[in-house]
Amino acid sequence: MLLNASGCLDALTAPETARALDAFVTKTVTPLPRAGNAPIRIVETEAGMLNSIGLANPGRERFLADVLPRLRELGVPIWVSVGGFAAGDYAETCEALDGIAAIELNLSCPNVDAASESAAEIVAACRTATDLPLVAKLSPAAWDVAEHARAVAAEGADGLSLVNTIRGLALDETTLAPRLGTAVGGLSGPALKPIALAAVHACARAVDLPIVGMGGVRTGRDALELLACGASAVALGTVLFSDPEAPVRMRAELAHELAARGLGRPEDVVGIAHEDRLRHRKPLDLARKALV
Amino acid sequence: MRRERLRVVGVEAVGPYTLLRVGRGGLDPGAPGQFFMLEAPGRLLPRPMSLCLAPPGELGFLVDPIGPGTRALCALGPGEELAVLGPLGNGFRLDVQRPLLVGGGIGVAPFPYLSEVLRRPPALLGFRTPAHAEAAALVANAEVVLEPEYVTQRLEPGRDVLACGPEPMLEAVRALAPAAQLAWEAPMACGYGACYGCAVELGGTWKRLCVEGPVLRAA
């Protein structure tokens, strides 16, 4: 199963790219509109890129009234990424959502202040507010991401998205001043891949939830590795910026990688990087029934 | 919007800039002021370049080698290939009565194509040095202004200004010619609305330059 990473695709400006995915994940929606951070917001680094977009979005009301109806017309299952600055923010947005495939809780944006509540408390608040599948997006910056995975699983999360970007900084080569307007931003791209693999590997052992793996996926081989670590689905992020046709290419490359290794379907390789093979992995299904 | 691998057919120095010419393939050149995302060899992200020239069967881009991506583009040789996505964004509106092209530095890049389409209107082009001013040879009917003089000091009223250049120049043009069409620039990762990196605040609202620009009306 192939998705986009939240904030890495606008289905309304690139509908063909969105239709090539199994589900489209929106940019994070917050209760109030956010202009986002001051420029410069994008910087390429040696093995990745930094962004400090800062959750620019039209806010919950305009998203529900203007954006979501147009997204529904695309004919692609929609996951709405929900963000906020308190557990109540998240829960209110979850309560207002229906007719979508899933909610991804952005618990880990490196570009804005985090809510005072823990990820588990936010998941608990959202669990009471909606019956939609809740996928918790966690940061790889935690010392023990598996502990956070256990905590959100205990509060009723239906899946995990691993990983968000991780905080980084780049300096101008001449002035040695930070290149991003906010100085620090979220690191994505190839530099993130080993970090994502480690997080997926750890969380797959810790919890029995389906995992959407993401972080530095550029090729079918990268997708295969995330599946092998225990992801049931893969999301594309930075690669979409350079190649809007990446979803089509990725499927072809993954099929080629599987065939070249004499492996079967993508779901057959989930968890095979583990010595005990994690055969019990649940598939990621868009219907909540299949998740619980 | 379409993405193809295109072959380099020419690489020419124009002062400190490089004119990179690629075979057009199946790509449409689009309208003057629209841009393309060019794969920069060895780099993670493509680089946005407005179309400079559109001779039959070719696309030409004027590149200023200011960083690793643009240096990689300038280092390409004939026969090498690169992925090109476009045309992207909104170009200049061409329904103008008395056009005047106003450019600064590498901001002259879209003008050779624009000048041809508008039937060679006058152009006022500002540069830092005589070497940079060699790029003016690509634009018909160009009047060159060298620093410390600025193009805005020679701006005549009553013209439909179409401008591209550094932000301070665009701000100065906007102050003198409120109806001018201005082509803006911002770092962007994708060029097609995905990354939100190129958002700029204009008239109190934030716009993604790649989908709502890069050419915006001043007022």
PDB file of C-alpha atoms in Angstrom, chain A residues 43-174:
ATOM      1  CA  VAL A  43      16.978  24.256   2.143  1.00  0.00           C
ATOM      2  CA  GLU A  44      18.772  21.391   0.455  1.00  0.00           C
ATOM      3  CA  THR A  45      21.463  19.722   2.565  1.00  0.00           C
ATOM      4  CA  GLU A  46      24.188  17.202   1.784  1.00  0.00           C
ATOM      5  CA  ALA A  47      21.923  14.154   2.011  1.00  0.00           C
ATOM      6  CA  GLY A  48      18.464  15.559   2.445  1.00  0.00           C
ATOM      7  CA  MET A  49      16.527  18.736   2.874  1.00  0.00           C
ATOM      8  CA  LEU A  50      15.248  20.903   5.686  1.00  0.00           C
ATOM      9  CA  ASN A  51      11.821  22.460   5.749  1.00  0.00           C
ATOM     10  CA  SER A  52      10.303  24.962   8.130  1.00  0.00           C
ATOM     11  CA  ILE A  53       6.887  25.343   6.520  1.00  0.00           C
ATOM     12  CA  GLY A  54       5.278  25.520   9.972  1.00  0.00           C
ATOM     13  CA  LEU A  55       1.942  23.781   9.302  1.00  0.00           C
ATOM     14  CA  ALA A  56       0.627  26.393   6.874  1.00  0.00           C
ATOM     15  CA  ASN A  57      -3.041  25.486   6.352  1.00  0.00           C
ATOM     16  CA  PRO A  58      -6.424  27.158   5.921  1.00  0.00           C
ATOM     17  CA  GLY A  59      -7.679  26.027   9.324  1.00  0.00           C
ATOM     18  CA  ARG A  60     -10.362  23.511  10.230  1.00  0.00           C
ATOM     19  CA  GLU A  61     -13.448  25.458   9.129  1.00  0.00           C
ATOM     20  CA  ARG A  62     -12.192  26.329   5.670  1.00  0.00           C
ATOM     21  CA  PHE A  63     -10.677  22.877   5.237  1.00  0.00           C
ATOM     22  CA  LEU A  64     -14.023  21.219   5.965  1.00  0.00           C
ATOM     23  CA  ALA A  65     -16.006  23.688   3.843  1.00  0.00           C
ATOM     24  CA  ASP A  66     -13.708  24.234   0.845  1.00  0.00           C
ATOM     25  CA  VAL A  67     -10.907  21.686   0.665  1.00  0.00           C
ATOM     26  CA  LEU A  68     -12.312  18.347   1.817  1.00  0.00           C
ATOM     27  CA  PRO A  69     -15.311  18.360  -0.578  1.00  0.00           C
ATOM     28  CA  ARG A  70     -12.926  18.882  -3.509  1.00  0.00           C
ATOM     29  CA  LEU A  71     -10.576  16.153  -2.250  1.00  0.00           C
ATOM     30  CA  ARG A  72     -13.495  13.718  -2.045  1.00  0.00           C
ATOM     31  CA  GLU A  73     -14.176  14.272  -5.747  1.00  0.00           C
ATOM     32  CA  LEU A  74     -10.773  12.803  -6.629  1.00  0.00           C
ATOM     33  CA  GLY A  75     -11.952   9.271  -5.956  1.00  0.00           C
ATOM     34  CA  VAL A  76      -8.950   8.469  -3.737  1.00  0.00           C
ATOM     35  CA  PRO A  77      -9.389   7.408  -0.080  1.00  0.00           C
ATOM     36  CA  ILE A  78      -8.553  10.417   2.084  1.00  0.00           C
ATOM     37  CA  TRP A  79      -6.565  10.455   5.304  1.00  0.00           C
ATOM     38  CA  VAL A  80      -6.748  13.774   7.096  1.00  0.00           C
ATOM     39  CA  SER A  81      -3.676  14.792   9.054  1.00  0.00           C
ATOM     40  CA  VAL A  82      -4.765  16.521  12.252  1.00  0.00           C
ATOM     41  CA  GLY A  83      -2.600  18.843  14.313  1.00  0.00           C
ATOM     42  CA  GLY A  84      -3.003  21.206  17.222  1.00  0.00           C
ATOM     43  CA  PHE A  85      -1.496  22.746  20.311  1.00  0.00           C
ATOM     44  CA  ALA A  86      -3.567  20.948  22.936  1.00  0.00           C
ATOM     45  CA  ALA A  87      -5.318  17.588  23.138  1.00  0.00           C
ATOM     46  CA  GLY A  88      -8.656  19.380  22.840  1.00  0.00           C
ATOM     47  CA  ASP A  89      -7.612  20.861  19.464  1.00  0.00           C
ATOM     48  CA  TYR A  90      -6.990  17.421  18.063  1.00  0.00           C
ATOM     49  CA  ALA A  91     -10.166  15.937  19.510  1.00  0.00           C
ATOM     50  CA  GLU A  92     -12.385  18.736  18.189  1.00  0.00           C
ATOM     51  CA  THR A  93     -11.071  18.281  14.674  1.00  0.00           C
ATOM     52  CA  CYS A  94     -11.454  14.500  14.895  1.00  0.00           C
ATOM     53  CA  GLU A  95     -15.044  14.945  15.986  1.00  0.00           C
ATOM     54  CA  ALA A  96     -15.763  17.183  12.997  1.00  0.00           C
ATOM     55  CA  LEU A  97     -14.428  14.672  10.467  1.00  0.00           C
ATOM     56  CA  ASP A  98     -16.404  11.967   8.745  1.00  0.00           C
ATOM     57  CA  GLY A  99     -16.584  10.283   5.392  1.00  0.00           C
ATOM     58  CA  ILE A 100     -12.825   9.802   5.227  1.00  0.00           C
ATOM     59  CA  ALA A 101     -10.701   6.672   5.393  1.00  0.00           C
ATOM     60  CA  ALA A 102      -8.543   7.540   8.382  1.00  0.00           C
ATOM     61  CA  ILE A 103      -7.147  10.276  10.597  1.00  0.00           C
ATOM     62  CA  GLU A 104      -3.427  10.685  11.009  1.00  0.00           C
ATOM     63  CA  LEU A 105      -2.542  12.480  14.232  1.00  0.00           C
ATOM     64  CA  ASN A 106       0.493  14.683  13.690  1.00  0.00           C
ATOM     65  CA  LEU A 107       2.040  14.341  17.134  1.00  0.00           C
ATOM     66  CA  SER A 108       5.513  15.261  16.059  1.00  0.00           C
ATOM     67  CA  CYS A 109       5.898  18.363  13.861  1.00  0.00           C
ATOM     68  CA  PRO A 110       9.410  19.672  14.517  1.00  0.00           C
ATOM     69  CA  ASN A 111       8.471  23.162  13.283  1.00  0.00           C
ATOM     70  CA  VAL A 112       5.878  24.188  15.856  1.00  0.00           C
ATOM     71  CA  ASP A 113       5.572  24.049  19.617  1.00  0.00           C
ATOM     72  CA  ALA A 114       4.330  20.682  20.790  1.00  0.00           C
ATOM     73  CA  ALA A 115       1.131  20.305  22.771  1.00  0.00           C
ATOM     74  CA  SER A 116       1.668  20.142  26.510  1.00  0.00           C
ATOM     75  CA  GLU A 117      -0.056  16.760  26.678  1.00  0.00           C
ATOM     76  CA  SER A 118       1.767  13.569  25.763  1.00  0.00           C
ATOM     77  CA  ALA A 119       1.095  11.735  22.532  1.00  0.00           C
ATOM     78  CA  ALA A 120      -0.820   9.121  24.492  1.00  0.00           C
ATOM     79  CA  GLU A 121      -3.076  11.737  26.111  1.00  0.00           C
ATOM     80  CA  ILE A 122      -3.854  13.222  22.702  1.00  0.00           C
ATOM     81  CA  VAL A 123      -4.683   9.808  21.264  1.00  0.00           C
ATOM     82  CA  ALA A 124      -6.922   9.103  24.261  1.00  0.00           C
ATOM     83  CA  ALA A 125      -8.807  12.372  23.739  1.00  0.00           C
ATOM     84  CA  CYS A 126      -9.247  11.650  20.020  1.00  0.00           C
ATOM     85  CA  ARG A 127     -10.343   8.075  20.685  1.00  0.00           C
ATOM     86  CA  THR A 128     -13.361   9.339  22.565  1.00  0.00           C
ATOM     87  CA  ALA A 129     -14.127  11.813  19.769  1.00  0.00           C
ATOM     88  CA  THR A 130     -14.203   9.541  16.718  1.00  0.00           C
ATOM     89  CA  ASP A 131     -14.656   5.976  15.526  1.00  0.00           C
ATOM     90  CA  LEU A 132     -12.505   6.608  12.470  1.00  0.00           C
ATOM     91  CA  PRO A 133      -9.163   4.781  12.326  1.00  0.00           C
ATOM     92  CA  LEU A 134      -6.525   6.790  14.206  1.00  0.00           C
ATOM     93  CA  VAL A 135      -2.976   6.581  12.962  1.00  0.00           C
ATOM     94  CA  ALA A 136      -0.424   8.182  15.284  1.00  0.00           C
ATOM     95  CA  LYS A 137       2.526   9.857  13.565  1.00  0.00           C
ATOM     96  CA  LEU A 138       5.509   9.727  15.860  1.00  0.00           C
ATOM     97  CA  SER A 139       8.845  11.490  15.934  1.00  0.00           C
ATOM     98  CA  PRO A 140      12.051   9.509  15.564  1.00  0.00           C
ATOM     99  CA  ALA A 141      13.737  11.970  17.924  1.00  0.00           C
ATOM    100  CA  ALA A 142      12.549  10.153  21.039  1.00  0.00           C
ATOM    101  CA  TRP A 143      15.230   8.066  22.684  1.00  0.00           C
ATOM    102  CA  ASP A 144      12.822   5.111  22.791  1.00  0.00           C
ATOM    103  CA  VAL A 145      10.197   5.515  20.086  1.00  0.00           C
ATOM    104  CA  ALA A 146       8.856   2.035  20.878  1.00  0.00           C
ATOM    105  CA  GLU A 147       7.776   3.248  24.296  1.00  0.00           C
ATOM    106  CA  HIS A 148       5.708   5.985  22.660  1.00  0.00           C
ATOM    107  CA  ALA A 149       4.288   3.371  20.297  1.00  0.00           C
ATOM    108  CA  ARG A 150       3.200   1.226  23.244  1.00  0.00           C
ATOM    109  CA  ALA A 151       1.655   4.240  24.952  1.00  0.00           C
ATOM    110  CA  VAL A 152      -0.462   5.329  21.955  1.00  0.00           C
ATOM    111  CA  ALA A 153      -1.431   1.712  21.261  1.00  0.00           C
ATOM    112  CA  ALA A 154      -2.701   1.397  24.816  1.00  0.00           C
ATOM    113  CA  GLU A 155      -4.904   4.472  24.298  1.00  0.00           C
ATOM    114  CA  GLY A 156      -6.567   3.061  21.220  1.00  0.00           C
ATOM    115  CA  ALA A 157      -4.461   4.067  18.199  1.00  0.00           C
ATOM    116  CA  ASP A 158      -5.190   1.847  15.179  1.00  0.00           C
ATOM    117  CA  GLY A 159      -1.887   2.337  13.430  1.00  0.00           C
ATOM    118  CA  LEU A 160       1.427   4.180  13.453  1.00  0.00           C
ATOM    119  CA  SER A 161       3.071   6.490  10.932  1.00  0.00           C
ATOM    120  CA  LEU A 162       6.838   6.328  11.262  1.00  0.00           C
ATOM    121  CA  VAL A 163       8.611   8.675  10.986  1.00  0.00           C
ATOM    122  CA  ASN A 164       8.164  12.428  10.932  1.00  0.00           C
ATOM    123  CA  THR A 165      11.128  14.634  10.091  1.00  0.00           C
ATOM    124  CA  ILE A 166      13.836  15.223  12.665  1.00  0.00           C
ATOM    125  CA  ARG A 167      15.164  18.645  13.648  1.00  0.00           C
ATOM    126  CA  GLY A 168      18.181  19.914  11.731  1.00  0.00           C
ATOM    127  CA  LEU A 169      20.107  23.081  10.913  1.00  0.00           C
ATOM    128  CA  ALA A 170      22.027  24.319   7.877  1.00  0.00           C
ATOM    129  CA  LEU A 171      24.325  27.334   7.635  1.00  0.00           C
ATOM    130  CA  ASP A 172      25.021  29.623   4.712  1.00  0.00           C
ATOM    131  CA  GLU A 173      28.459  28.751   3.361  1.00  0.00           C
ATOM    132  CA  THR A 174      29.555  32.394   3.201  1.00  0.00           C
TER     133      THR A 174
END
